[in-house]
Short mmCIF file of C-alpha atoms and ligand atoms in Angstrom, two decimals:
data_model
loop_
_atom_site.label_atom_id
_atom_site.label_comp_id
_atom_site.label_asym_id
_atom_site.label_seq_id
_atom_site.Cartn_x
_atom_site.Cartn_y
_atom_site.Cartn_z
CA UNK A 1 -53.16 -141.45 3.29
CA UNK A 2 -53.38 -143.14 6.69
CA UNK A 3 -49.73 -144.20 6.58
CA UNK A 4 -48.63 -140.66 5.70
CA UNK A 5 -50.81 -139.24 8.48
CA UNK A 6 -49.43 -141.72 11.02
CA UNK A 7 -45.87 -140.82 10.12
CA UNK A 8 -46.59 -137.08 10.43
CA UNK A 9 -48.07 -137.74 13.87
CA UNK A 10 -44.93 -139.69 14.85
CA UNK A 11 -42.89 -136.62 13.90
CA UNK A 12 -45.10 -134.57 16.23
CA UNK A 13 -46.71 -132.58 13.44
CA UNK A 14 -50.33 -131.51 13.76
CA UNK A 15 -52.66 -132.22 10.87
CA UNK A 16 -55.26 -129.66 9.78
CA UNK A 17 -57.93 -130.90 7.40
CA UNK A 18 -60.32 -129.19 4.99
CA UNK A 19 -62.74 -131.66 3.35
CA UNK A 20 -64.19 -130.40 0.07
CA UNK A 21 -65.93 -131.54 -3.09
CA UNK A 22 -63.50 -129.50 -5.21
CA UNK A 23 -64.16 -126.66 -7.66
CA UNK A 24 -62.45 -124.59 -5.01
CA UNK A 25 -63.11 -120.90 -4.45
CA UNK A 26 -61.88 -118.33 -1.99
CA UNK A 27 -64.39 -119.57 0.60
CA UNK A 28 -62.55 -122.91 0.65
CA UNK A 29 -59.17 -121.20 0.64
CA UNK A 30 -60.09 -119.16 3.71
CA UNK A 31 -60.76 -122.50 5.47
CA UNK A 32 -57.31 -123.64 4.34
CA UNK A 33 -55.72 -120.50 5.76
CA UNK A 34 -57.62 -121.05 9.02
CA UNK A 35 -56.32 -124.64 9.18
CA UNK A 36 -52.77 -123.38 8.58
CA UNK A 37 -53.04 -120.84 11.40
CA UNK A 38 -54.17 -123.62 13.73
CA UNK A 39 -51.47 -126.20 12.93
CA UNK A 40 -48.62 -123.71 12.51
CA UNK A 41 -45.86 -123.59 9.91
CA UNK A 42 -44.57 -127.08 10.86
CA UNK A 43 -48.04 -128.60 10.73
CA UNK A 44 -49.56 -130.35 7.75
CA UNK A 45 -52.60 -129.03 5.90
CA UNK A 46 -54.55 -131.57 3.87
CA UNK A 47 -57.44 -130.80 1.51
CA UNK A 48 -59.61 -133.67 0.33
CA UNK A 49 -61.39 -133.38 -2.99
CA UNK A 50 -64.13 -135.93 -3.42
CA UNK A 51 -67.57 -135.51 -4.94
CA UNK A 52 -69.31 -137.90 -2.59
CA UNK A 53 -72.05 -139.85 -4.39
CA UNK A 54 -73.91 -140.91 -1.23
CA UNK A 55 -74.88 -137.36 -0.29
CA UNK A 56 -76.64 -136.74 -3.62
CA UNK A 57 -80.17 -138.01 -4.26
CA UNK A 58 -80.71 -139.67 -7.68
CA UNK A 59 -82.51 -136.49 -8.86
CA UNK A 60 -79.66 -134.18 -7.83
CA UNK A 61 -76.61 -132.76 -9.59
CA UNK A 62 -73.95 -135.46 -8.95
CA UNK A 63 -73.08 -136.02 -12.61
CA UNK A 64 -72.96 -132.34 -13.50
CA UNK A 65 -71.29 -131.15 -10.27
CA UNK A 66 -68.58 -128.71 -11.47
CA UNK A 67 -65.01 -130.02 -11.52
CA UNK A 68 -61.67 -128.37 -12.32
CA UNK A 69 -58.82 -130.28 -10.72
CA UNK A 70 -56.09 -128.31 -12.45
CA UNK A 71 -57.38 -125.08 -10.99
CA UNK A 72 -57.92 -126.74 -7.59
CA UNK A 73 -54.28 -127.87 -7.55
CA UNK A 74 -53.06 -124.37 -8.43
CA UNK A 75 -55.14 -122.76 -5.68
CA UNK A 76 -53.94 -125.32 -3.12
CA UNK A 77 -50.33 -124.81 -4.15
CA UNK A 78 -50.69 -121.02 -3.89
CA UNK A 79 -52.02 -121.32 -0.34
CA UNK A 80 -49.34 -123.75 0.84
CA UNK A 81 -51.49 -126.87 1.13
CA UNK A 82 -49.18 -129.83 1.91
CA UNK A 83 -51.29 -132.57 0.40
CA UNK A 84 -54.46 -133.20 -1.55
CA UNK A 85 -56.32 -136.40 -0.79
CA UNK A 86 -58.14 -137.42 -3.93
CA UNK A 87 -59.77 -140.79 -3.33
CA UNK A 88 -61.74 -142.65 -5.99
CA UNK A 89 -65.20 -144.18 -5.55
CA UNK A 90 -63.50 -147.59 -5.58
CA UNK A 91 -61.40 -146.56 -2.57
CA UNK A 92 -64.20 -144.90 -0.59
CA UNK A 93 -67.07 -147.27 -1.37
CA UNK A 94 -65.59 -150.54 -2.61
CA UNK A 95 -68.27 -152.75 -4.14
CA UNK A 96 -71.12 -150.28 -3.58
CA UNK A 97 -72.65 -150.79 -7.03
CA UNK A 98 -72.66 -154.54 -6.47
CA UNK A 99 -74.26 -154.16 -3.03
CA UNK A 100 -71.01 -155.03 -1.28
CA UNK A 101 -70.79 -151.81 0.73
CA UNK A 102 -73.24 -151.53 3.62
CA UNK A 103 -71.91 -149.47 6.52
CA UNK A 104 -73.24 -145.92 6.99
CA UNK A 105 -73.10 -143.32 9.74
CA UNK A 106 -76.39 -141.56 10.48
CA UNK A 107 -77.12 -138.71 12.89
CA UNK A 108 -80.76 -139.03 13.88
CA UNK A 109 -81.83 -135.82 15.55
CA UNK A 110 -80.23 -132.65 14.20
CA UNK A 111 -80.80 -133.83 10.63
CA UNK A 112 -84.61 -133.89 10.77
CA UNK A 113 -85.29 -130.34 9.59
CA UNK A 114 -84.02 -127.92 6.94
CA UNK A 115 -81.50 -129.66 4.63
CA UNK A 116 -82.42 -133.02 6.16
CA UNK A 117 -86.13 -132.51 5.41
CA UNK A 118 -85.56 -131.21 1.87
CA UNK A 119 -82.85 -133.76 1.06
CA UNK A 120 -83.75 -136.88 3.08
CA UNK A 121 -80.69 -138.99 2.18
CA UNK A 122 -78.17 -136.14 2.20
CA UNK A 123 -76.82 -136.13 5.74
CA UNK A 124 -76.35 -139.88 5.96
CA UNK A 125 -73.99 -139.48 3.02
CA UNK A 126 -72.25 -136.51 4.61
CA UNK A 127 -71.69 -138.09 8.04
CA UNK A 128 -70.58 -141.34 6.42
CA UNK A 129 -68.02 -139.73 4.16
CA UNK A 130 -66.74 -137.30 6.78
CA UNK A 131 -66.27 -140.17 9.26
CA UNK A 132 -64.41 -142.13 6.59
CA UNK A 133 -62.28 -139.11 5.64
CA UNK A 134 -61.45 -138.53 9.31
CA UNK A 135 -60.25 -142.16 9.54
CA UNK A 136 -58.09 -141.68 6.45
CA UNK A 137 -56.60 -138.25 7.20
CA UNK A 138 -56.40 -138.61 11.01
CA UNK A 139 -56.58 -134.84 11.54
CA UNK A 140 -56.15 -132.97 14.83
CA UNK A 141 -58.37 -130.19 13.56
CA UNK A 142 -60.93 -130.07 10.74
CA UNK A 143 -62.34 -126.83 9.33
CA UNK A 144 -65.84 -126.52 7.88
CA UNK A 145 -67.57 -123.50 6.34
CA UNK A 146 -70.40 -121.74 8.17
CA UNK A 147 -72.43 -121.55 4.94
CA UNK A 148 -73.45 -125.17 5.60
CA UNK A 149 -74.38 -124.36 9.19
CA UNK A 150 -76.54 -127.42 9.83
CA UNK A 151 -73.82 -129.65 8.36
CA UNK A 152 -71.25 -128.15 10.74
CA UNK A 153 -73.51 -128.68 13.77
CA UNK A 154 -74.24 -132.27 12.67
CA UNK A 155 -70.55 -133.02 12.20
CA UNK A 156 -69.69 -131.52 15.55
CA UNK A 157 -72.28 -133.82 17.14
CA UNK A 158 -71.00 -136.84 15.23
CA UNK A 159 -67.47 -136.08 16.39
CA UNK A 160 -68.60 -136.03 20.02
CA UNK A 161 -70.94 -139.01 19.72
CA UNK A 162 -68.39 -141.22 17.98
CA UNK A 163 -65.37 -140.09 20.06
CA UNK A 164 -63.28 -138.67 17.26
CA UNK A 165 -60.32 -136.86 18.90
CA UNK A 166 -60.70 -133.99 16.44
CA UNK A 167 -61.33 -130.29 17.00
CA UNK A 168 -64.10 -129.07 14.69
CA UNK A 169 -63.78 -125.45 13.60
CA UNK A 170 -66.56 -123.57 11.83
CA UNK A 171 -65.11 -120.69 9.81
CA UNK A 172 -67.04 -117.67 8.47
CA UNK A 173 -68.79 -117.80 5.10
CA UNK A 174 -66.84 -116.21 2.25
CA UNK A 175 -68.95 -113.73 0.28
CA UNK A 176 -68.82 -111.94 -3.05
CA UNK A 177 -68.77 -108.14 -2.85
CA UNK A 178 -72.56 -108.05 -3.26
CA UNK A 179 -73.03 -110.48 -0.35
CA UNK A 180 -73.72 -113.72 -2.24
CA UNK A 181 -72.22 -116.63 -0.28
CA UNK A 182 -69.38 -118.26 -2.24
CA UNK A 183 -70.43 -121.71 -3.42
CA UNK A 184 -69.28 -124.06 -6.16
CA UNK A 185 -72.93 -124.21 -7.26
CA UNK A 186 -72.91 -120.47 -8.10
CA UNK A 187 -71.26 -121.62 -11.35
CA UNK A 188 -74.65 -122.96 -12.49
CA UNK A 189 -76.33 -119.52 -12.37
CA UNK A 190 -77.19 -117.60 -15.54
CA UNK A 191 -76.26 -113.88 -15.44
CA UNK A 192 -79.87 -112.96 -14.55
CA UNK A 193 -80.07 -115.62 -11.84
CA UNK A 194 -76.68 -114.51 -10.48
CA UNK A 195 -77.99 -110.94 -10.16
CA UNK A 196 -81.12 -112.10 -8.36
CA UNK A 197 -79.20 -114.53 -6.13
CA UNK A 198 -78.32 -111.65 -3.79
CA UNK A 199 -81.89 -112.01 -2.54
CA UNK A 200 -80.69 -114.59 0.05
CA UNK A 201 -78.26 -112.12 1.58
CA UNK A 202 -80.82 -109.31 1.37
CA UNK A 203 -83.36 -111.53 3.16
CA UNK A 204 -80.89 -112.28 5.97
CA UNK A 205 -80.10 -108.59 6.37
CA UNK A 206 -83.77 -107.56 6.33
CA UNK A 207 -84.44 -110.12 9.08
CA UNK A 208 -81.46 -108.82 11.04
CA UNK A 209 -82.82 -105.28 10.85
CA UNK A 210 -86.33 -106.45 11.80
CA UNK A 211 -85.12 -108.07 15.05
CA UNK A 212 -82.42 -105.56 15.93
CA UNK A 213 -84.67 -103.65 18.32
CA UNK A 214 -87.66 -105.93 18.97
CA UNK A 215 -88.71 -109.55 19.18
CA UNK A 216 -91.01 -110.70 16.37
CA UNK A 217 -93.10 -113.79 15.74
CA UNK A 218 -91.74 -116.51 13.45
CA UNK A 219 -94.87 -116.34 11.25
CA UNK A 220 -94.63 -112.57 10.82
CA UNK A 221 -90.92 -112.56 9.96
CA UNK A 222 -91.19 -115.57 7.66
CA UNK A 223 -94.00 -113.83 5.76
CA UNK A 224 -91.89 -110.68 5.34
CA UNK A 225 -88.87 -112.72 4.18
CA UNK A 226 -90.95 -114.67 1.66
CA UNK A 227 -92.43 -111.41 0.37
CA UNK A 228 -88.93 -110.00 -0.16
CA UNK A 229 -87.74 -113.15 -1.94
CA UNK A 230 -90.80 -113.04 -4.22
CA UNK A 231 -89.48 -109.74 -5.63
CA UNK A 232 -86.81 -111.79 -7.45
CA UNK A 233 -88.72 -113.44 -10.34
CA UNK A 234 -86.24 -116.34 -10.72
CA UNK A 235 -86.36 -117.21 -6.99
CA UNK A 236 -88.49 -119.89 -5.32
CA UNK A 237 -88.22 -120.52 -1.58
CA UNK A 238 -87.56 -124.06 -0.42
CA UNK A 239 -87.47 -123.20 3.30
CA UNK A 240 -86.91 -120.33 5.69
CA UNK A 241 -86.23 -121.35 9.29
CA UNK A 242 -85.46 -119.62 12.57
CA UNK A 243 -83.71 -121.64 15.26
CA UNK A 244 -81.12 -121.83 18.00
CA UNK A 245 -77.70 -121.86 16.33
CA UNK A 246 -76.22 -124.45 18.72
CA UNK A 247 -79.08 -126.93 19.20
CA UNK A 248 -80.96 -126.22 15.92
CA UNK A 249 -84.19 -126.19 18.01
CA UNK A 250 -86.86 -124.15 16.15
CA UNK A 251 -87.36 -120.67 17.60
CA UNK A 252 -90.69 -119.72 19.13
CA UNK A 253 -90.00 -116.01 18.72
CA UNK A 254 -87.22 -114.41 16.71
CA UNK A 255 -84.87 -112.02 18.47
CA UNK A 256 -81.30 -110.83 18.24
CA UNK A 257 -79.05 -113.89 18.26
CA UNK A 258 -81.66 -116.24 16.77
CA UNK A 259 -80.23 -118.08 13.76
CA UNK A 260 -81.93 -117.92 10.35
CA UNK A 261 -81.29 -120.31 7.45
CA UNK A 262 -82.87 -120.43 4.05
CA UNK A 263 -82.76 -122.47 0.87
CA UNK A 264 -83.87 -120.82 -2.36
CA UNK A 265 -84.01 -122.09 -5.92
CA UNK A 266 -82.76 -119.65 -8.57
CA UNK A 267 -84.09 -121.33 -11.65
CA UNK A 268 -82.89 -124.93 -11.21
CA UNK A 269 -80.03 -124.08 -8.85
CA UNK A 270 -80.62 -124.50 -5.15
CA UNK A 271 -78.65 -122.11 -2.93
CA UNK A 272 -78.45 -121.99 0.87
CA UNK A 273 -77.32 -119.34 3.30
CA UNK A 274 -77.69 -118.51 6.98
CA UNK A 275 -76.77 -115.98 9.63
CA UNK A 276 -77.03 -115.25 13.31
CA UNK A 277 -79.48 -112.34 13.39
O1 PAF B 301 -69.42 -129.37 2.46
C1 PAF B 301 -69.00 -130.16 1.59
O2 PAF B 301 -68.37 -129.78 0.61
C2 PAF B 301 -69.30 -131.65 1.73
O3 PAF B 301 -70.55 -131.87 2.28
C3 PAF B 301 -68.21 -132.41 2.51
C4 PAF B 301 -68.13 -131.94 3.95
C5 PAF B 301 -66.88 -132.24 1.84
C6 PAF B 301 -68.54 -133.91 2.54
O4 PAF B 301 -68.59 -134.45 1.26
#
């Protein structure tokens, strides 16, 4: 991968990169199209597909994470992807099971709340693998989805802190017609859970309406959001947070432009979503 990337750079071609864990959907493909627009027709668009073990806790869904490489290839081909980087665990983490892999990248500030609090080992895995993928693919520009807002902010910080000469783009969340954010994990939902999963989007919209004309307290808005989510019997809130979208600093009051993120279990499936209110 590195040798190919170096030779494309020698030819003066820009490399656009979309890192994924596969089971691609139109949300991913809109990131691919964004990467293509940025590198131009002579540029190279690379998608990586790697279900990264270090970002899953032992209790999480690593072994049952959905996979369909054939379909992923077809989608990539249809959208003009130039190359798929499909590394194995042995390539990414040689000797990890035998304790012979020991270098990790950890961001230590932006990862304390939200996903970082609910999934304490998650971001160390994400920053480690993204740093490694950047070293393999050597992109000029990398595109991440806004659905994982905290992840995008963390990666942007890592890129600055570790001097990666890479432009980080955060592209809008793809949504189903009823507002549910596209996610590979939606495949886990039963029909009833899928129906009720729109509660995340409804909660974001209700919060947006609540702050459209006035500033409200975090406690008051969080209570209203939790009440709305409780109307979906299959839903259980993990967190609801209000914060500054750039710094991730918790909001004192919620007003137009404050960012809201939430994580909600639908049955056993944990979904996340966010929006600038
Ligand atoms: O967002 C994802 O799919 C993953 O966290 C990423 C960025 C591909 C790293 O494994």
